[in-house]
């Protein structure tokens, strides 16, 4: 009898410990129902191959035509279509900036998400895949960089913006596309029309989308010690054609115009997602990623919301779209808030200075990266993650970063925060959840096996 009871207890403990050791117990319900995002063009193809999804998508597009959200949701057929599509790959799809079918991808994205937002959102979720690269990656790619490995005295006297233009001319693709936008943006149409702004914007978009960042960033974000250099930096995008106008429109009106265009709307949402000031990070940037912010800023050039330096000051960095908050009425507070995201943005300012100095900070984020206002579901089902931040990493290792930029001979920011030594702990983060699996914590296969061996010996002794 004792032997039988011992065997049953042994079997029960064996099954329990094996279930704890299995990978599924580590991942648990956090991964249940999670789908890896695909680009929206591919998601549309998958939906078209399924009759139920395809018909519901056509229904939703008809529902959104000329209707506001409340009117649409009052229609049961429209609501049913929306609920079905929330469980399809279309809901989680994202786009890549500069991809071959970018406009088509963005049109598909907004056809779903504009039906999910409740009115005009101040911050919209970015339709683009998250950026995982960092400034240090660009530094490694750049063959010549302002101040890197140079004599500090010589470097201080150099015009880094002029050096950036020379470096661009040494690259065939950069030289070709730069010459193209300079020619188009400087071409006078008539005595009353200085240039064709639409064509100028298109040429600028091609330059910043097709030329590698190690060239475009050097021209946009070069560090300056004098006014001549700062003015050259300001003139990079030919502002008399691409930026300035006779009068400054209201910033909220300009935002409204931008949001009528899928490309402009997407670039603005991406800027807010990657550059909105975060006071929970060392750098004031979401996930401490300067590269994501600078890329989003450059991505807005060539649209109605094109930003630029407001003056030729070499000491103060202030950028802004060509707009003001005059005539905002009772929306003045919202307008000022929108404008401050450009003019008084510590994340953007720190990112520009960091690139100019050739420095980067590589720290593990202490919390989840900034998430823009997410599109709500009409059901009570928890919404799936809109994106995977660059904090999501596989593998576990400890990396110590201690003034690595100094070891490379780079000029370090004067900021106290940026000269610190950091010890990184990269951990496994389950996609779509805040659950972190730390090394040497939680159940593992080795520990249950050892416990199982001990328990087996104990059970045998009891049996005997």
PDB file of N, CA and C in Angstrom, residues 131-173:
ATOM      1  N   UNK A 131      12.234  51.208 -34.984  1.00  0.00           N
ATOM      2  CA  UNK A 131      13.648  51.289 -35.359  1.00  0.00           C
ATOM      3  C   UNK A 131      14.481  50.558 -34.315  1.00  0.00           C
ATOM      4  N   UNK A 132      15.353  49.669 -34.768  1.00  0.00           N
ATOM      5  CA  UNK A 132      16.211  48.924 -33.847  1.00  0.00           C
ATOM      6  C   UNK A 132      17.674  49.342 -33.942  1.00  0.00           C
ATOM      7  N   UNK A 133      18.036  50.069 -34.996  1.00  0.00           N
ATOM      8  CA  UNK A 133      19.426  50.527 -35.128  1.00  0.00           C
ATOM      9  C   UNK A 133      19.661  51.734 -34.231  1.00  0.00           C
ATOM     10  N   UNK A 134      20.943  52.053 -34.009  1.00  0.00           N
ATOM     11  CA  UNK A 134      21.286  53.178 -33.144  1.00  0.00           C
ATOM     12  C   UNK A 134      22.342  54.042 -33.830  1.00  0.00           C
ATOM     13  N   UNK A 135      22.602  55.211 -33.252  1.00  0.00           N
ATOM     14  CA  UNK A 135      23.565  56.116 -33.856  1.00  0.00           C
ATOM     15  C   UNK A 135      24.944  55.474 -33.984  1.00  0.00           C
ATOM     16  N   UNK A 136      25.300  54.643 -33.020  1.00  0.00           N
ATOM     17  CA  UNK A 136      26.617  54.002 -33.061  1.00  0.00           C
ATOM     18  C   UNK A 136      26.781  53.158 -34.320  1.00  0.00           C
ATOM     19  N   UNK A 137      25.658  52.618 -34.841  1.00  0.00           N
ATOM     20  CA  UNK A 137      25.726  51.853 -36.088  1.00  0.00           C
ATOM     21  C   UNK A 137      26.101  52.762 -37.257  1.00  0.00           C
ATOM     22  N   UNK A 138      25.577  53.987 -37.253  1.00  0.00           N
ATOM     23  CA  UNK A 138      25.888  54.942 -38.322  1.00  0.00           C
ATOM     24  C   UNK A 138      27.338  55.405 -38.207  1.00  0.00           C
ATOM     25  N   UNK A 139      27.802  55.603 -36.979  1.00  0.00           N
ATOM     26  CA  UNK A 139      29.193  56.023 -36.794  1.00  0.00           C
ATOM     27  C   UNK A 139      30.157  54.996 -37.378  1.00  0.00           C
ATOM     28  N   UNK A 140      29.836  53.727 -37.224  1.00  0.00           N
ATOM     29  CA  UNK A 140      30.708  52.678 -37.746  1.00  0.00           C
ATOM     30  C   UNK A 140      30.704  52.658 -39.271  1.00  0.00           C
ATOM     31  N   UNK A 141      29.549  53.062 -39.867  1.00  0.00           N
ATOM     32  CA  UNK A 141      29.452  53.048 -41.328  1.00  0.00           C
ATOM     33  C   UNK A 141      30.117  54.256 -41.972  1.00  0.00           C
ATOM     34  N   UNK A 142      30.128  55.365 -41.252  1.00  0.00           N
ATOM     35  CA  UNK A 142      30.673  56.598 -41.833  1.00  0.00           C
ATOM     36  C   UNK A 142      32.193  56.512 -41.965  1.00  0.00           C
ATOM     37  N   UNK A 143      32.691  56.790 -43.152  1.00  0.00           N
ATOM     38  CA  UNK A 143      34.135  56.716 -43.373  1.00  0.00           C
ATOM     39  C   UNK A 143      34.844  57.955 -42.838  1.00  0.00           C
ATOM     40  N   UNK A 144      34.131  59.073 -42.847  1.00  0.00           N
ATOM     41  CA  UNK A 144      34.695  60.321 -42.322  1.00  0.00           C
ATOM     42  C   UNK A 144      33.629  60.920 -41.414  1.00  0.00           C
ATOM     43  N   UNK A 145      34.007  61.392 -40.258  1.00  0.00           N
ATOM     44  CA  UNK A 145      33.007  61.974 -39.378  1.00  0.00           C
ATOM     45  C   UNK A 145      33.576  63.205 -38.692  1.00  0.00           C
ATOM     46  N   UNK A 146      32.745  64.208 -38.496  1.00  0.00           N
ATOM     47  CA  UNK A 146      33.213  65.458 -37.909  1.00  0.00           C
ATOM     48  C   UNK A 146      33.771  65.235 -36.516  1.00  0.00           C
ATOM     49  N   UNK A 147      35.033  65.517 -36.354  1.00  0.00           N
ATOM     50  CA  UNK A 147      35.651  65.440 -35.042  1.00  0.00           C
ATOM     51  C   UNK A 147      36.183  64.082 -34.671  1.00  0.00           C
ATOM     52  N   UNK A 148      35.831  63.032 -35.384  1.00  0.00           N
ATOM     53  CA  UNK A 148      36.230  61.686 -34.991  1.00  0.00           C
ATOM     54  C   UNK A 148      37.696  61.446 -35.283  1.00  0.00           C
ATOM     55  N   UNK A 149      38.438  61.166 -34.265  1.00  0.00           N
ATOM     56  CA  UNK A 149      39.848  60.835 -34.423  1.00  0.00           C
ATOM     57  C   UNK A 149      40.710  61.989 -34.900  1.00  0.00           C
ATOM     58  N   UNK A 150      40.164  63.197 -34.897  1.00  0.00           N
ATOM     59  CA  UNK A 150      40.922  64.341 -35.396  1.00  0.00           C
ATOM     60  C   UNK A 150      41.504  65.140 -34.229  1.00  0.00           C
ATOM     61  N   UNK A 151      42.488  65.974 -34.536  1.00  0.00           N
ATOM     62  CA  UNK A 151      43.043  66.868 -33.543  1.00  0.00           C
ATOM     63  C   UNK A 151      41.949  67.828 -33.096  1.00  0.00           C
ATOM     64  N   UNK A 152      41.679  67.948 -31.775  1.00  0.00           N
ATOM     65  CA  UNK A 152      40.608  68.824 -31.300  1.00  0.00           C
ATOM     66  C   UNK A 152      40.747  70.263 -31.771  1.00  0.00           C
ATOM     67  N   UNK A 153      41.976  70.752 -31.877  1.00  0.00           N
ATOM     68  CA  UNK A 153      42.191  72.129 -32.323  1.00  0.00           C
ATOM     69  C   UNK A 153      41.783  72.278 -33.784  1.00  0.00           C
ATOM     70  N   UNK A 154      42.200  71.327 -34.618  1.00  0.00           N
ATOM     71  CA  UNK A 154      41.841  71.363 -36.042  1.00  0.00           C
ATOM     72  C   UNK A 154      40.345  71.167 -36.216  1.00  0.00           C
ATOM     73  N   UNK A 155      39.782  70.246 -35.434  1.00  0.00           N
ATOM     74  CA  UNK A 155      38.358  69.942 -35.534  1.00  0.00           C
ATOM     75  C   UNK A 155      37.510  71.146 -35.183  1.00  0.00           C
ATOM     76  N   UNK A 156      37.925  71.926 -34.181  1.00  0.00           N
ATOM     77  CA  UNK A 156      37.150  73.089 -33.754  1.00  0.00           C
ATOM     78  C   UNK A 156      37.103  74.162 -34.837  1.00  0.00           C
ATOM     79  N   UNK A 157      38.140  74.210 -35.671  1.00  0.00           N
ATOM     80  CA  UNK A 157      38.193  75.229 -36.724  1.00  0.00           C
ATOM     81  C   UNK A 157      37.550  74.760 -38.022  1.00  0.00           C
ATOM     82  N   UNK A 158      37.181  73.495 -38.096  1.00  0.00           N
ATOM     83  CA  UNK A 158      36.618  72.941 -39.328  1.00  0.00           C
ATOM     84  C   UNK A 158      35.154  73.328 -39.494  1.00  0.00           C
ATOM     85  N   UNK A 159      34.746  73.446 -40.750  1.00  0.00           N
ATOM     86  CA  UNK A 159      33.320  73.621 -41.063  1.00  0.00           C
ATOM     87  C   UNK A 159      32.779  72.234 -41.376  1.00  0.00           C
ATOM     88  N   UNK A 160      32.197  71.591 -40.355  1.00  0.00           N
ATOM     89  CA  UNK A 160      31.768  70.209 -40.506  1.00  0.00           C
ATOM     90  C   UNK A 160      30.646  70.055 -41.533  1.00  0.00           C
ATOM     91  N   UNK A 161      29.850  71.098 -41.719  1.00  0.00           N
ATOM     92  CA  UNK A 161      28.767  71.030 -42.707  1.00  0.00           C
ATOM     93  C   UNK A 161      29.342  71.058 -44.132  1.00  0.00           C
ATOM     94  N   UNK A 162      30.426  71.815 -44.319  1.00  0.00           N
ATOM     95  CA  UNK A 162      31.103  71.817 -45.610  1.00  0.00           C
ATOM     96  C   UNK A 162      31.774  70.471 -45.852  1.00  0.00           C
ATOM     97  N   UNK A 163      32.371  69.912 -44.800  1.00  0.00           N
ATOM     98  CA  UNK A 163      32.973  68.582 -44.911  1.00  0.00           C
ATOM     99  C   UNK A 163      31.925  67.533 -45.287  1.00  0.00           C
ATOM    100  N   UNK A 164      30.718  67.681 -44.743  1.00  0.00           N
ATOM    101  CA  UNK A 164      29.633  66.735 -45.038  1.00  0.00           C
ATOM    102  C   UNK A 164      29.228  66.805 -46.506  1.00  0.00           C
ATOM    103  N   UNK A 165      29.170  68.019 -47.050  1.00  0.00           N
ATOM    104  CA  UNK A 165      28.827  68.188 -48.469  1.00  0.00           C
ATOM    105  C   UNK A 165      29.909  67.568 -49.364  1.00  0.00           C
ATOM    106  N   UNK A 166      31.183  67.730 -48.973  1.00  0.00           N
ATOM    107  CA  UNK A 166      32.278  67.143 -49.745  1.00  0.00           C
ATOM    108  C   UNK A 166      32.206  65.617 -49.709  1.00  0.00           C
ATOM    109  N   UNK A 167      31.876  65.077 -48.535  1.00  0.00           N
ATOM    110  CA  UNK A 167      31.758  63.625 -48.410  1.00  0.00           C
ATOM    111  C   UNK A 167      30.620  63.097 -49.282  1.00  0.00           C
ATOM    112  N   UNK A 168      29.540  63.858 -49.370  1.00  0.00           N
ATOM    113  CA  UNK A 168      28.406  63.460 -50.215  1.00  0.00           C
ATOM    114  C   UNK A 168      28.826  63.420 -51.683  1.00  0.00           C
ATOM    115  N   UNK A 169      29.622  64.374 -52.095  1.00  0.00           N
ATOM    116  CA  UNK A 169      30.064  64.428 -53.499  1.00  0.00           C
ATOM    117  C   UNK A 169      30.995  63.273 -53.873  1.00  0.00           C
ATOM    118  N   UNK A 170      31.541  62.609 -52.873  1.00  0.00           N
ATOM    119  CA  UNK A 170      32.407  61.454 -53.139  1.00  0.00           C
ATOM    120  C   UNK A 170      31.611  60.169 -53.332  1.00  0.00           C
ATOM    121  N   UNK A 171      30.311  60.235 -53.038  1.00  0.00           N
ATOM    122  CA  UNK A 171      29.432  59.085 -53.222  1.00  0.00           C
ATOM    123  C   UNK A 171      28.509  59.358 -54.411  1.00  0.00           C
ATOM    124  N   UNK A 172      28.526  58.490 -55.395  1.00  0.00           N
ATOM    125  CA  UNK A 172      27.784  58.743 -56.638  1.00  0.00           C
ATOM    126  C   UNK A 172      26.287  58.947 -56.395  1.00  0.00           C
ATOM    127  N   UNK A 173      25.678  58.084 -55.599  1.00  0.00           N
ATOM    128  CA  UNK A 173      24.241  58.178 -55.360  1.00  0.00           C
ATOM    129  C   UNK A 173      23.884  59.457 -54.605  1.00  0.00           C
TER     130      UNK A 173
END
